[in-house]
mmCIF file of C-alpha atoms and ligand atoms in Angstrom:
data_model
loop_
_atom_site.group_PDB
_atom_site.id
_atom_site.type_symbol
_atom_site.label_atom_id
_atom_site.label_comp_id
_atom_site.label_asym_id
_atom_site.label_seq_id
_atom_site.Cartn_x
_atom_site.Cartn_y
_atom_site.Cartn_z
ATOM 1 C CA MET R 91 0.078 -0.035 -0.016
ATOM 2 C CA LYS R 92 1.419 3.395 -1.067
ATOM 3 C CA THR R 93 1.208 6.173 1.789
ATOM 4 C CA ALA R 94 0.714 9.804 1.269
ATOM 5 C CA LYS R 95 -0.565 11.605 4.075
ATOM 6 C CA LYS R 96 -2.458 14.021 1.917
ATOM 7 C CA PHE R 97 -5.901 15.865 2.813
ATOM 8 C CA PHE R 98 -8.206 16.782 -0.404
ATOM 9 C CA CYS R 99 -11.357 18.076 -0.420
ATOM 10 C CA LEU R 100 -14.246 18.811 -2.720
ATOM 11 C CA GLU R 101 -16.664 21.762 -2.311
ATOM 12 C CA GLY R 102 -19.341 23.693 -4.082
ATOM 13 C CA ILE R 103 -23.028 24.614 -4.041
ATOM 14 C CA ASP R 104 -25.870 21.760 -3.507
ATOM 15 C CA GLY R 105 -26.170 19.814 -6.600
ATOM 16 C CA CYS R 106 -22.702 20.528 -7.758
ATOM 17 C CA GLY R 107 -21.816 16.915 -8.093
ATOM 18 C CA LYS R 108 -19.177 16.863 -5.801
ATOM 19 C CA SER R 109 -20.497 13.432 -4.099
ATOM 20 C CA THR R 110 -20.424 11.536 -7.610
ATOM 21 C CA GLN R 111 -17.122 13.205 -8.179
ATOM 22 C CA LEU R 112 -15.367 12.096 -4.913
ATOM 23 C CA LYS R 113 -16.562 8.722 -4.990
ATOM 24 C CA ARG R 114 -14.919 8.350 -8.698
ATOM 25 C CA LEU R 115 -11.917 9.811 -7.595
ATOM 26 C CA ALA R 116 -11.341 7.587 -4.534
ATOM 27 C CA GLU R 117 -11.730 4.692 -6.552
ATOM 28 C CA PHE R 118 -9.375 6.039 -9.000
ATOM 29 C CA LEU R 119 -6.741 6.685 -6.090
ATOM 30 C CA ILE R 120 -7.569 3.026 -4.441
ATOM 31 C CA GLY R 121 -6.929 1.504 -7.888
ATOM 32 C CA LYS R 122 -3.458 3.593 -7.867
ATOM 33 C CA GLY R 123 -2.648 1.632 -4.412
ATOM 34 C CA PHE R 124 -3.265 4.501 -2.087
ATOM 35 C CA ASP R 125 -4.829 3.810 1.239
ATOM 36 C CA VAL R 126 -8.015 6.174 1.373
ATOM 37 C CA LEU R 127 -10.667 7.635 3.921
ATOM 38 C CA THR R 128 -13.659 9.345 2.577
ATOM 39 C CA ILE R 129 -15.793 11.170 4.629
ATOM 40 C CA ARG R 130 -18.647 13.636 4.378
ATOM 41 C CA GLU R 131 -19.241 16.742 6.396
ATOM 42 C CA PRO R 132 -21.340 17.299 8.584
ATOM 43 C CA GLY R 133 -20.921 13.604 9.616
ATOM 44 C CA GLY R 134 -18.114 11.116 9.338
ATOM 45 C CA SER R 135 -18.674 9.902 13.161
ATOM 46 C CA GLU R 136 -21.529 9.226 15.275
ATOM 47 C CA ILE R 137 -21.247 12.457 17.331
ATOM 48 C CA SER R 138 -20.951 14.447 13.942
ATOM 49 C CA GLU R 139 -23.686 12.193 12.096
ATOM 50 C CA ASN R 140 -25.626 13.057 15.268
ATOM 51 C CA ILE R 141 -24.820 16.921 14.929
ATOM 52 C CA ARG R 142 -25.853 16.777 11.115
ATOM 53 C CA LYS R 143 -29.188 15.427 12.155
ATOM 54 C CA LEU R 144 -29.873 18.589 13.973
ATOM 55 C CA LEU R 145 -28.693 20.812 11.216
ATOM 56 C CA LEU R 146 -30.678 19.553 8.262
ATOM 57 C CA ASP R 147 -33.624 18.926 10.212
ATOM 58 C CA ILE R 148 -36.496 20.801 8.330
ATOM 59 C CA ARG R 149 -38.243 21.317 11.672
ATOM 60 C CA TYR R 150 -35.875 23.901 12.745
ATOM 61 C CA LYS R 151 -36.293 26.087 9.593
ATOM 62 C CA GLY R 152 -36.780 29.463 10.564
ATOM 63 C CA VAL R 153 -35.707 28.604 14.327
ATOM 64 C CA MET R 154 -32.055 27.699 14.546
ATOM 65 C CA ASP R 155 -29.858 31.050 14.770
ATOM 66 C CA SER R 156 -27.269 31.508 12.487
ATOM 67 C CA ARG R 157 -24.761 31.350 15.264
ATOM 68 C CA THR R 158 -25.956 28.065 16.613
ATOM 69 C CA GLU R 159 -25.821 26.598 13.290
ATOM 70 C CA LEU R 160 -21.948 27.920 12.915
ATOM 71 C CA LEU R 161 -20.986 26.373 15.887
ATOM 72 C CA LEU R 162 -23.037 23.168 15.319
ATOM 73 C CA TYR R 163 -21.038 22.706 12.028
ATOM 74 C CA ASN R 164 -17.811 23.677 13.747
ATOM 75 C CA ALA R 165 -18.613 21.052 16.319
ATOM 76 C CA ALA R 166 -19.097 18.401 13.964
ATOM 77 C CA ARG R 167 -16.031 18.972 12.293
ATOM 78 C CA ALA R 168 -13.900 19.065 15.396
ATOM 79 C CA GLN R 169 -15.316 15.789 16.247
ATOM 80 C CA VAL R 170 -14.419 14.130 12.950
ATOM 81 C CA ILE R 171 -11.056 15.613 12.723
ATOM 82 C CA ALA R 172 -10.253 14.102 16.098
ATOM 83 C CA GLU R 173 -11.815 10.499 15.700
ATOM 84 C CA LYS R 174 -11.140 10.064 11.966
ATOM 85 C CA ILE R 175 -9.038 12.842 9.929
ATOM 86 C CA ALA R 176 -5.982 12.679 12.520
ATOM 87 C CA PRO R 177 -5.791 9.288 12.848
ATOM 88 C CA ALA R 178 -5.915 8.539 9.305
ATOM 89 C CA LEU R 179 -3.200 11.199 8.177
ATOM 90 C CA GLU R 180 -0.778 9.917 10.888
ATOM 91 C CA GLN R 181 -1.140 6.158 9.134
ATOM 92 C CA GLY R 182 -0.358 7.612 6.065
ATOM 93 C CA LYS R 183 -3.585 7.534 4.412
ATOM 94 C CA ILE R 184 -4.992 9.873 1.738
ATOM 95 C CA VAL R 185 -8.483 11.504 3.227
ATOM 96 C CA LEU R 186 -10.847 12.877 0.889
ATOM 97 C CA ALA R 187 -13.704 15.031 2.284
ATOM 98 C CA ASP R 188 -16.892 15.881 0.467
ATOM 99 C CA ARG R 189 -17.013 19.582 2.075
ATOM 100 C CA PHE R 190 -14.802 20.916 4.903
ATOM 101 C CA ALA R 191 -14.128 24.187 6.670
ATOM 102 C CA TRP R 192 -14.512 26.653 3.169
ATOM 103 C CA SER R 193 -18.295 25.401 3.428
ATOM 104 C CA THR R 194 -18.705 27.198 6.640
ATOM 105 C CA LEU R 195 -17.050 30.084 5.089
ATOM 106 C CA ALA R 196 -19.293 30.276 2.001
ATOM 107 C CA TYR R 197 -22.690 28.917 3.656
ATOM 108 C CA GLN R 198 -22.512 30.869 7.271
ATOM 109 C CA GLY R 199 -19.871 33.676 6.180
ATOM 110 C CA TYR R 200 -21.256 34.613 2.443
ATOM 111 C CA GLY R 201 -24.564 32.824 2.746
ATOM 112 C CA ARG R 202 -25.900 33.681 6.114
ATOM 113 C CA GLN R 203 -23.614 37.160 6.117
ATOM 114 C CA ILE R 204 -21.847 36.275 9.581
ATOM 115 C CA ASP R 205 -18.500 38.183 9.427
ATOM 116 C CA PRO R 206 -16.133 35.895 7.221
ATOM 117 C CA GLN R 207 -13.022 36.939 9.358
ATOM 118 C CA MET R 208 -14.797 35.556 12.298
ATOM 119 C CA VAL R 209 -15.549 32.623 10.597
ATOM 120 C CA LEU R 210 -12.075 32.225 9.656
ATOM 121 C CA GLU R 211 -10.996 32.621 13.163
ATOM 122 C CA LEU R 212 -13.173 30.052 14.411
ATOM 123 C CA SER R 213 -12.100 27.406 11.952
ATOM 124 C CA LYS R 214 -8.758 28.015 13.285
ATOM 125 C CA ILE R 215 -9.705 27.056 16.465
ATOM 126 C CA THR R 216 -11.789 23.967 15.192
ATOM 127 C CA CYS R 217 -9.177 22.416 12.489
ATOM 128 C CA GLY R 218 -5.648 23.809 13.999
ATOM 129 C CA ASN R 219 -3.326 22.232 11.527
ATOM 130 C CA TYR R 220 -6.015 19.888 9.841
ATOM 131 C CA ASN R 221 -6.408 21.677 6.600
ATOM 132 C CA PRO R 222 -6.949 20.505 3.387
ATOM 133 C CA ASP R 223 -3.787 20.261 1.088
ATOM 134 C CA LEU R 224 -5.876 20.902 -1.828
ATOM 135 C CA THR R 225 -9.390 22.058 -1.995
ATOM 136 C CA ILE R 226 -11.476 21.899 -5.590
ATOM 137 C CA VAL R 227 -14.534 23.739 -6.122
ATOM 138 C CA LEU R 228 -16.931 22.415 -8.625
ATOM 139 C CA ASP R 229 -18.756 25.516 -9.763
ATOM 140 C CA VAL R 230 -22.263 25.449 -11.396
ATOM 141 C CA SER R 231 -24.666 27.446 -12.213
ATOM 142 C CA LEU R 232 -27.659 28.168 -10.096
ATOM 143 C CA GLU R 233 -29.926 26.778 -12.671
ATOM 144 C CA GLU R 234 -27.745 23.838 -13.284
ATOM 145 C CA SER R 235 -27.729 23.068 -9.490
ATOM 146 C CA ARG R 236 -31.683 23.406 -9.272
ATOM 147 C CA ARG R 237 -32.114 21.051 -12.298
ATOM 148 C CA ARG R 238 -29.898 18.304 -10.982
ATOM 149 C CA GLN R 239 -31.350 18.474 -7.456
ATOM 150 C CA ALA R 240 -34.983 18.556 -8.705
ATOM 151 C CA GLY R 241 -34.075 15.150 -10.533
ATOM 152 C CA ASP R 242 -33.109 13.136 -7.142
ATOM 153 C CA ASN R 243 -36.625 13.227 -5.964
ATOM 154 C CA ARG R 244 -36.024 13.681 -2.258
ATOM 155 C CA VAL R 245 -37.556 16.243 0.241
ATOM 156 C CA ALA R 246 -35.592 19.015 0.384
ATOM 157 C CA ASP R 247 -33.604 19.397 3.948
ATOM 158 C CA ARG R 248 -33.171 22.533 5.856
ATOM 159 C CA LEU R 249 -30.208 23.952 3.965
ATOM 160 C CA GLU R 250 -31.375 23.057 0.783
ATOM 161 C CA SER R 251 -34.943 24.606 1.016
ATOM 162 C CA GLU R 252 -33.076 28.118 1.392
ATOM 163 C CA ALA R 253 -34.043 30.670 -1.225
ATOM 164 C CA VAL R 254 -32.254 31.062 -4.543
ATOM 165 C CA SER R 255 -30.463 34.377 -3.372
ATOM 166 C CA PHE R 256 -28.772 32.377 -0.300
ATOM 167 C CA PHE R 257 -27.435 30.200 -2.942
ATOM 168 C CA GLU R 258 -26.166 33.028 -5.063
ATOM 169 C CA ARG R 259 -24.466 34.491 -2.443
ATOM 170 C CA VAL R 260 -22.864 31.075 -1.329
ATOM 171 C CA ARG R 261 -21.678 30.406 -5.084
ATOM 172 C CA ASN R 262 -20.192 33.803 -5.500
ATOM 173 C CA GLY R 263 -18.825 33.348 -1.803
ATOM 174 C CA TYR R 264 -17.138 30.043 -3.313
ATOM 175 C CA LEU R 265 -15.791 32.309 -6.225
ATOM 176 C CA LYS R 266 -14.211 34.768 -3.728
ATOM 177 C CA ILE R 267 -12.614 31.821 -1.657
ATOM 178 C CA ALA R 268 -10.895 30.329 -5.087
ATOM 179 C CA ASN R 269 -9.802 33.810 -5.810
ATOM 180 C CA GLU R 270 -8.420 34.760 -2.576
ATOM 181 C CA PHE R 271 -6.925 31.506 -1.377
ATOM 182 C CA SER R 272 -5.635 30.458 -4.921
ATOM 183 C CA ASP R 273 -2.641 28.414 -3.323
ATOM 184 C CA CYS R 274 -4.812 25.634 -1.809
ATOM 185 C CA VAL R 275 -8.388 25.714 -3.268
ATOM 186 C CA SER R 276 -9.041 25.493 -7.309
ATOM 187 C CA LEU R 277 -11.735 26.130 -9.462
ATOM 188 C CA VAL R 278 -13.287 23.577 -11.531
ATOM 189 C CA ASP R 279 -16.144 24.337 -14.191
ATOM 190 C CA ALA R 280 -18.499 21.632 -13.453
ATOM 191 C CA ASN R 281 -21.280 22.510 -15.785
ATOM 192 C CA GLY R 282 -20.336 19.831 -18.409
ATOM 193 C CA ASP R 283 -19.449 16.576 -19.048
ATOM 194 C CA PRO R 284 -18.922 14.195 -15.644
ATOM 195 C CA ASP R 285 -15.961 12.349 -17.250
ATOM 196 C CA THR R 286 -14.249 15.774 -18.327
ATOM 197 C CA ILE R 287 -14.442 17.003 -14.893
ATOM 198 C CA GLN R 288 -13.172 13.683 -13.392
ATOM 199 C CA ASP R 289 -10.028 14.070 -15.702
ATOM 200 C CA GLN R 290 -9.561 17.527 -14.370
ATOM 201 C CA ILE R 291 -10.061 17.009 -10.940
ATOM 202 C CA ARG R 292 -7.898 13.650 -11.421
ATOM 203 C CA GLN R 293 -4.887 16.264 -12.692
ATOM 204 C CA LEU R 294 -4.934 18.525 -10.098
ATOM 205 C CA ILE R 295 -4.825 15.397 -7.373
ATOM 206 C CA LEU R 296 -2.218 13.807 -9.162
ATOM 207 C CA GLN R 297 0.168 17.179 -9.236
ATOM 208 C CA LYS R 298 -0.020 17.063 -5.399
ATOM 209 C CA LEU R 299 0.887 13.436 -4.935
ATOM 210 C CA VAL R 300 4.461 13.446 -6.888
HETATM 211 P P1 LIG U 533 -25.007 17.398 2.325
HETATM 212 O O1 LIG U 533 -25.975 16.903 2.959
HETATM 213 O O2 LIG U 533 -23.726 16.903 2.508
HETATM 214 O O3 LIG U 533 -25.118 18.285 0.920
HETATM 215 P P2 LIG U 533 -24.539 17.841 -0.473
HETATM 216 O O4 LIG U 533 -24.789 16.409 -0.603
HETATM 217 O O5 LIG U 533 -26.026 18.887 -1.180
HETATM 218 O O6 LIG U 533 -23.523 18.684 0.049
HETATM 219 O O7 LIG U 533 -24.843 18.778 2.939
HETATM 220 C C1 LIG U 533 -25.435 19.413 3.985
HETATM 221 C C2 LIG U 533 -25.873 20.942 4.031
HETATM 222 O O8 LIG U 533 -24.865 21.468 4.875
HETATM 223 C C3 LIG U 533 -25.390 21.297 2.269
HETATM 224 O O9 LIG U 533 -26.493 22.261 2.137
HETATM 225 C C4 LIG U 533 -24.212 22.566 3.060
HETATM 226 C C5 LIG U 533 -24.340 22.706 4.176
HETATM 227 N N1 LIG U 533 -23.032 23.276 5.021
HETATM 228 C C6 LIG U 533 -23.114 24.265 5.528
HETATM 229 O O10 LIG U 533 -23.758 25.199 5.566
HETATM 230 N N2 LIG U 533 -21.966 24.773 6.043
HETATM 231 C C7 LIG U 533 -20.888 23.765 6.723
HETATM 232 O O11 LIG U 533 -20.093 23.925 7.192
HETATM 233 C C8 LIG U 533 -21.180 22.557 6.011
HETATM 234 C C9 LIG U 533 -19.844 21.551 5.768
HETATM 235 C C10 LIG U 533 -22.412 21.766 5.026
#
């Protein structure tokens, strides 16, 4: 088994296709002989999955305060780092995360309009030195994201049921993040063909593995 000790993350608005792309990326890296841990956020450990249920529960729409939301996403993250991410990296695994701290800056910072500097400060407390070596933001138009979500026949959760204006702020937030933190965040146009998008993701990841 090859060791790599690398941490990668896929990000983007709901319906950008990152979960499917992450699964394919994991299969590709396992095929290359790497030991891979895949996690999704919020979630990935028992405590974090319980926090996820609270966060996404549609009954708390209009009830959960934005600061509660911010802190719960961070709490879920602190736990999955301690229980899963830190040990996996210690063992030389590649960690692939479906969302991580940039989600909090995009959704709670830009989407909910909580001061981005405060969100970043809190992320420092939560993540310490555990930050992705590379984050890939899959950028889709709001129309494309809506079209994909309409196709998956699920009842929308609390976040998914937000207004279009919220997702516009989140998407623009991701564009700002990719621009401002270009040393560790790359943007991929995810409106087109899934195979082409996967190829671009693989190329970006392989550059970090040499
Ligand atoms: P998830 O159900 O995994 O959504 P998707 O499969 O569309 O990525 O993520 C849960 C929701 O939580 C999603 O709408 C994005 C949101 N979220 C935040 O608002 N802040 C965060 O820090 C994270 C990790 C997710």
